[in-house]
């Protein structure tokens, strides 16, 4: 086991995937010589060459559209969108082409495309650099959506996303890039299954479901709570794996869902709707949501008030128990 | 007027079917090759006519006619090697035809039983792309792959005059120029984007767009199949030999409605068609073939018979084309279905069966 | 009162808005000479001139981006996206600019932009012509989203959307364009408030919430049902007005939400989550959703199986009551 | 090398500060005007330096430096009438400065207390746009409005060399050409888009992009403020008089990092800067002013003093700039808040107050 940051774990995972399969090519703005603005691809162009780590033009639709074409040719493109707020120019290619090509071609043309996006707030950035767009992708049939929450998961799931024959929107919790954790670099993880929730902390009173950047927040909240909180990292946002959540809620009777994205139409609504349907007679309180507010992501000096924090999670835990 | 617009367009066959010289472009084809060009154009036109009729009869939901654009489509597609790859639009029946896509495969989408219709990898011809401009980026990405493979292949991508307004097409020009891709951008300038006339705004000639991005552009008389082939072949050869991309603007005319849903009388005059009828791509080649003794009456008759057979095949085939089972909509959403989709699929089947039970009960 | 189709009611509403305010300009593909592919703008260019009914280039990002600039200049642009599936190239301008400009400028720059989109399936169209993208817009703070369900509502709400100083995504249920109904053309409706649900049919056993093209389906289901079904047309998808739904559920104890869009991450989830939180002790069954499946919109000969119909609504009503 | 790249760029002042003639462009400015150009460039550079320092001290979160691009920005913005409208990027502090935007208004966004900073309508200068290329379409739409109004106004929009890759910018070229908009596309080609060098791919000169869309493009020495003004003025005059759009490519260099988050040593050589230091836009004008007796030592000293005062003002001003109350994030999401937002706002306030109570209890 090696101690790595999420950033370095992703770098190691990308390297491993490229070593394993020569059809894996990387493409994105500034990912080559610079190694990406977050250095996730650091050193990869030097080691794999300009033909496999491709500095793209400043054009997101082109990046994703070219990935579609590369996949049609049998490549496994892994593209980087520099920041969450810059994925929207590529939205058309993602929704109309990446997500639908397998279906349209009746299985003839696979889209093993990974779209890496650093997402979420908390780093004091300017506008458009702190968005949480996951709900858009989760609502889009044909896409898979993954988000790791610690270095070990990052190392595993980035390789599994690349090995997957379906398109994967891979959301990297940028404020956690520098969080450290143990990674088993020796393990061959490609064949593992990332499409599952992870029970990260057992508890008996309330279940908290979260993902990506909010996982650490929720684990901290659980440690600080004076009740027993079970914490589940959803990890796979599409498809959702709610079996562990339902099983947990059947025991606790209480569920709180936490995400940074705005509340209305966010993933919390889907989790709430499904769990309520599955666990109608177990729930002792409605599923509560702790989320960003329904406002454009605010200027950075206000973001701490926008982002769910430990106290807001605990507050919801209390409200659920007091229902 | 058309001639003025055609401007510097490459021409090897006049509208009257006379062979002319061009300083930069030439082509030599055998009589058999010339005949097969004629044959393909006639058959594609018949396919188009039958499809239009089938739409009127309610057998297919929509049809985008290729009428008048046969030379541009058949000529360019004939220029491809079988190892090359083509990305057509929804109107490029002449292209898919030449790639070996079967008539029923083309019609399946318009009948509404699939959003695809053929195996694009086997045919080396992508499925029709409906979102304007999207496929031009796919072609650029595919061409990047060809380049990475070091393969002796070229890629051709089709799009309309209207499509050149879209960001995607221009971003694809950037990709082509940046990476010197083995790619031919083939723009069928049929003068109309639904109701929007190309010359409405006195826009710059489309082929000139290329120079601003850093690669050559050339305008060709799109109703002259010899010129289309000469220009496209040269562009494909350039592509395969590492010379980078070319924009070919085939100057032609959409003789029909935009689609069967469209009513062009609302926005263009019937007279405008007359001038283009005189420039018909099929008649032009026919006159040339006949005048030069490359094909005779019996050949033309034989082709007409083939066309009539095709028409029967198409009519019968389309009527026989049944919708797949409802639950097939859950196939190929993912390579392996998710648990949620397995459940939804089972729900649909159970739901449909409940009616069947109801009926038998 | 005059009997009109939704299409003609929209046309009349647009005309009225243009007569009333010379800053209202229309822009879109084929909307001028042709009158739009659905003829919604028929005759308007002839009567108001090419400068107020503008045939745009074939470029959706340009259409919406130009609308932003026109609004900055004090105009009230009403743009048409030709079909639902073609709004995605404009998604970036909608999410990053249309939705955020008022907030970014701290109120200085208003965005009275209306983005008209014919949406939904059921007309036997080819791919990309039957999408229901509303969830994307509802999740985007800063946008308002409206969808009319009958000619009277169309005539009213299109004018109210244009009179609104916020940006409105105006979703027109295209399969209902030719449905007829009574319209009061004489009424001055501009100052009315469209941001509310409409109770369309009273009932006591089950509440059905729906919108746009599904309203007629649900009304028909209610008529056919052998229980008493209350039907509420949400009409304003953002902001949601759930007071009437909550009030209804408090009486019926049962709620079914119906939409064409895919289930996961669809609007039904939000309605379910909110109503469950508000009416936790009144609900006798979980909120059930009748929606499109989580697949790309299928080829047209399969669409009848994808789209919720009368029987699927009734089936859900039964399941809710039997819970 | 730079000179080779500059190619046909319009120049009126050599890097050595010598006035030269150009066959098509000229400009006559009073000594006072020339001095004010110098003054603005010096002040903008000082603002830039202070902001960079404040970022290092953690007082602002990020800064995008305009270092080296002062002539392009100040020269073009000085060419505007007050009734014209400007659409800057995040780097165009020289532009916003000349439009009368106050230093604290510029810095507010970088300090993270707003995503805006000033009233764009009052300043006739839009807020900085961060999504690359978006504002070019806004400018086109705004120019459509100017045209509808029949107003004697022009619009200028700024964007970088990298931005020309984006679909939006090319779609904006289509709009400009189609409607012959009163618009100047001002591209600051500073040779870099973060780590991506402009000449990486032997791309076509940027100003040539215009011709392919049907309007003129011109390259100007972006470090020569006289040439920038001469070219921009002519383009603005053309725009106002119905002549349609122009693309101006100001050939310059990004002397600093992309932003304070960037580390350019990873992708470019320090030596490359040397050649551009010799082409410094401020020094060039200073030499010209001094050599021709248009300004003397005392004037230069006075400007330096003004710059020092500005620095103090900026430092103190930024440190004093407090974050607004948390609940202001709910303001101006809609013109009138929705019920849901009223409730969420109240929830936030109550929640924050619960801590205050906790503290006092
Ligand atoms: C992104 C997008 N916007 C709008 C449409 C609707 N539409 C279909 S065809 C067409 C006109 C296309 O014109 P052109 O590119 O010249 O091709 P042509 O139909 O003439 O072959 C339009 C606007 C679409 N399919 N995709
Ligand atoms: C749509 C979008 N993609 C990516 C980015 C991230 N980004 C910010 S600046 C920049 C480079 C811009 O280069 P250029 O247009 O030359 O302007 P310059 O910064 O050199 O002034 C990039 C890629 C962005 N802001 N917007
Ligand atoms: Mg056309
Ligand atoms: Mg630059």
Short mmCIF file of N, CA and C in Angstrom, two decimals, chain A residues 145-206:
data_model
loop_
_atom_site.label_atom_id
_atom_site.label_comp_id
_atom_site.label_asym_id
_atom_site.label_seq_id
_atom_site.Cartn_x
_atom_site.Cartn_y
_atom_site.Cartn_z
N UNK A 145 -22.27 7.22 -14.83
CA UNK A 145 -21.66 8.33 -14.11
C UNK A 145 -21.01 7.80 -12.85
N UNK A 146 -19.74 8.09 -12.70
CA UNK A 146 -18.97 7.64 -11.54
C UNK A 146 -18.34 8.82 -10.85
N UNK A 147 -18.20 8.73 -9.53
CA UNK A 147 -17.41 9.74 -8.83
C UNK A 147 -16.72 9.10 -7.63
N UNK A 148 -15.41 9.19 -7.59
CA UNK A 148 -14.67 8.59 -6.49
C UNK A 148 -14.62 9.55 -5.30
N UNK A 149 -14.38 9.01 -4.12
CA UNK A 149 -14.32 9.88 -2.95
C UNK A 149 -13.02 9.78 -2.18
N UNK A 150 -12.17 8.84 -2.55
CA UNK A 150 -10.87 8.75 -1.87
C UNK A 150 -9.84 8.19 -2.84
N UNK A 151 -8.57 8.24 -2.49
CA UNK A 151 -7.52 7.84 -3.45
C UNK A 151 -7.66 6.39 -3.91
N UNK A 152 -8.01 5.50 -3.00
CA UNK A 152 -8.15 4.11 -3.40
C UNK A 152 -9.25 3.94 -4.44
N UNK A 153 -10.38 4.57 -4.18
CA UNK A 153 -11.49 4.49 -5.13
C UNK A 153 -11.11 5.15 -6.46
N UNK A 154 -10.37 6.24 -6.37
CA UNK A 154 -9.97 6.93 -7.60
C UNK A 154 -9.09 6.02 -8.45
N UNK A 155 -8.13 5.40 -7.82
CA UNK A 155 -7.22 4.53 -8.55
C UNK A 155 -7.98 3.37 -9.21
N UNK A 156 -8.88 2.78 -8.44
CA UNK A 156 -9.66 1.66 -8.97
C UNK A 156 -10.62 2.09 -10.07
N UNK A 157 -11.45 3.07 -9.73
CA UNK A 157 -12.58 3.36 -10.63
C UNK A 157 -12.16 4.03 -11.93
N UNK A 158 -11.08 4.77 -11.92
CA UNK A 158 -10.68 5.37 -13.21
C UNK A 158 -10.28 4.24 -14.17
N UNK A 159 -9.65 3.23 -13.65
CA UNK A 159 -9.27 2.10 -14.53
C UNK A 159 -10.49 1.30 -14.96
N UNK A 160 -11.41 1.15 -14.04
CA UNK A 160 -12.63 0.40 -14.38
C UNK A 160 -13.48 1.19 -15.37
N UNK A 161 -13.50 2.50 -15.23
CA UNK A 161 -14.24 3.33 -16.18
C UNK A 161 -13.64 3.18 -17.58
N UNK A 162 -12.32 3.17 -17.64
CA UNK A 162 -11.66 3.05 -18.95
C UNK A 162 -11.88 1.65 -19.53
N UNK A 163 -11.93 0.66 -18.67
CA UNK A 163 -12.15 -0.72 -19.14
C UNK A 163 -13.59 -0.96 -19.56
N UNK A 164 -14.48 -0.07 -19.14
CA UNK A 164 -15.92 -0.25 -19.42
C UNK A 164 -16.21 0.07 -20.89
N UNK A 165 -17.04 -0.74 -21.51
CA UNK A 165 -17.39 -0.52 -22.91
C UNK A 165 -18.51 0.50 -23.11
N UNK A 166 -19.08 0.98 -22.03
CA UNK A 166 -20.06 2.05 -22.12
C UNK A 166 -19.39 3.39 -21.84
N UNK A 167 -20.01 4.47 -22.29
CA UNK A 167 -19.45 5.78 -21.97
C UNK A 167 -19.63 6.11 -20.49
N UNK A 168 -18.60 6.71 -19.92
CA UNK A 168 -18.63 7.04 -18.49
C UNK A 168 -18.29 8.52 -18.32
N UNK A 169 -19.18 9.24 -17.64
CA UNK A 169 -18.85 10.58 -17.20
C UNK A 169 -18.20 10.41 -15.83
N UNK A 170 -16.95 10.78 -15.76
CA UNK A 170 -16.16 10.50 -14.56
C UNK A 170 -15.91 11.83 -13.84
N UNK A 171 -16.59 12.01 -12.74
CA UNK A 171 -16.57 13.29 -12.03
C UNK A 171 -15.57 13.24 -10.88
N UNK A 172 -14.57 14.11 -10.97
CA UNK A 172 -13.51 14.11 -9.97
C UNK A 172 -13.73 15.24 -8.98
N UNK A 173 -13.85 14.91 -7.69
CA UNK A 173 -14.15 15.93 -6.68
C UNK A 173 -12.93 16.82 -6.45
N UNK A 174 -12.89 17.95 -7.15
CA UNK A 174 -11.62 18.68 -7.23
C UNK A 174 -11.13 19.20 -5.89
N UNK A 175 -12.06 19.52 -4.97
CA UNK A 175 -11.56 20.02 -3.69
C UNK A 175 -10.89 18.91 -2.88
N UNK A 176 -11.08 17.67 -3.29
CA UNK A 176 -10.46 16.54 -2.58
C UNK A 176 -9.23 16.00 -3.30
N UNK A 177 -8.83 16.65 -4.40
CA UNK A 177 -7.68 16.16 -5.17
C UNK A 177 -6.45 15.92 -4.27
N UNK A 178 -6.33 16.75 -3.24
CA UNK A 178 -5.11 16.69 -2.43
C UNK A 178 -5.29 15.88 -1.15
N UNK A 179 -6.46 15.27 -1.00
CA UNK A 179 -6.68 14.37 0.14
C UNK A 179 -5.84 13.11 -0.03
N UNK A 180 -5.29 12.64 1.07
CA UNK A 180 -4.43 11.46 0.97
C UNK A 180 -5.11 10.20 1.47
N UNK A 181 -4.64 9.07 0.97
CA UNK A 181 -5.17 7.79 1.42
C UNK A 181 -4.33 6.65 0.88
N UNK A 182 -4.58 5.47 1.39
CA UNK A 182 -3.81 4.30 0.99
C UNK A 182 -4.30 3.76 -0.35
N UNK A 183 -3.36 3.43 -1.21
CA UNK A 183 -3.71 2.87 -2.51
C UNK A 183 -2.87 1.61 -2.73
N UNK A 184 -3.52 0.57 -3.18
CA UNK A 184 -2.81 -0.66 -3.48
C UNK A 184 -2.44 -0.66 -4.96
N UNK A 185 -1.28 -0.13 -5.25
CA UNK A 185 -0.87 0.02 -6.64
C UNK A 185 -0.59 -1.32 -7.30
N UNK A 186 -0.36 -2.33 -6.51
CA UNK A 186 -0.01 -3.64 -7.09
C UNK A 186 -1.24 -4.39 -7.58
N UNK A 187 -2.38 -4.07 -7.00
CA UNK A 187 -3.58 -4.85 -7.33
C UNK A 187 -4.01 -4.62 -8.77
N UNK A 188 -4.49 -5.68 -9.41
CA UNK A 188 -5.07 -5.54 -10.74
C UNK A 188 -6.56 -5.33 -10.54
N UNK A 189 -7.00 -4.10 -10.74
CA UNK A 189 -8.37 -3.76 -10.36
C UNK A 189 -9.29 -3.60 -11.55
N UNK A 190 -8.73 -3.76 -12.75
CA UNK A 190 -9.52 -3.41 -13.93
C UNK A 190 -10.85 -4.16 -14.00
N UNK A 191 -10.82 -5.41 -13.63
CA UNK A 191 -12.02 -6.22 -13.80
C UNK A 191 -13.04 -6.00 -12.68
N UNK A 192 -12.70 -5.20 -11.70
CA UNK A 192 -13.64 -4.97 -10.60
C UNK A 192 -14.87 -4.22 -11.07
N UNK A 193 -15.87 -4.19 -10.22
CA UNK A 193 -17.15 -3.58 -10.55
C UNK A 193 -17.34 -2.29 -9.75
N UNK A 194 -17.29 -1.17 -10.42
CA UNK A 194 -17.42 0.10 -9.70
C UNK A 194 -18.87 0.56 -9.57
N UNK A 195 -19.81 -0.21 -10.10
CA UNK A 195 -21.19 0.28 -10.20
C UNK A 195 -21.97 -0.02 -8.94
N UNK A 196 -21.38 0.32 -7.83
CA UNK A 196 -22.01 -0.03 -6.56
C UNK A 196 -21.74 1.05 -5.51
N UNK A 197 -22.68 1.12 -4.58
CA UNK A 197 -22.48 2.00 -3.43
C UNK A 197 -21.50 1.33 -2.47
N UNK A 198 -20.91 2.13 -1.60
CA UNK A 198 -19.96 1.60 -0.62
C UNK A 198 -20.42 2.01 0.78
N UNK A 199 -20.59 1.03 1.61
CA UNK A 199 -20.90 1.30 3.00
C UNK A 199 -19.59 1.68 3.69
N UNK A 200 -19.46 2.93 4.09
CA UNK A 200 -18.17 3.38 4.60
C UNK A 200 -18.12 3.43 6.12
N UNK A 201 -19.28 3.54 6.73
CA UNK A 201 -19.29 3.59 8.19
C UNK A 201 -20.62 3.04 8.67
N UNK A 202 -20.57 2.12 9.57
CA UNK A 202 -21.81 1.52 10.06
C UNK A 202 -22.42 2.37 11.16
N UNK A 203 -23.73 2.32 11.21
CA UNK A 203 -24.43 3.08 12.23
C UNK A 203 -25.85 2.56 12.34
N UNK A 204 -26.53 2.97 13.37
CA UNK A 204 -27.84 2.36 13.63
C UNK A 204 -29.00 3.34 13.65
N UNK A 205 -28.71 4.63 13.79
CA UNK A 205 -29.81 5.57 13.99
C UNK A 205 -30.29 6.24 12.69
N UNK A 206 -29.36 6.67 11.88
CA UNK A 206 -29.69 7.40 10.66
C UNK A 206 -28.75 6.96 9.55
#
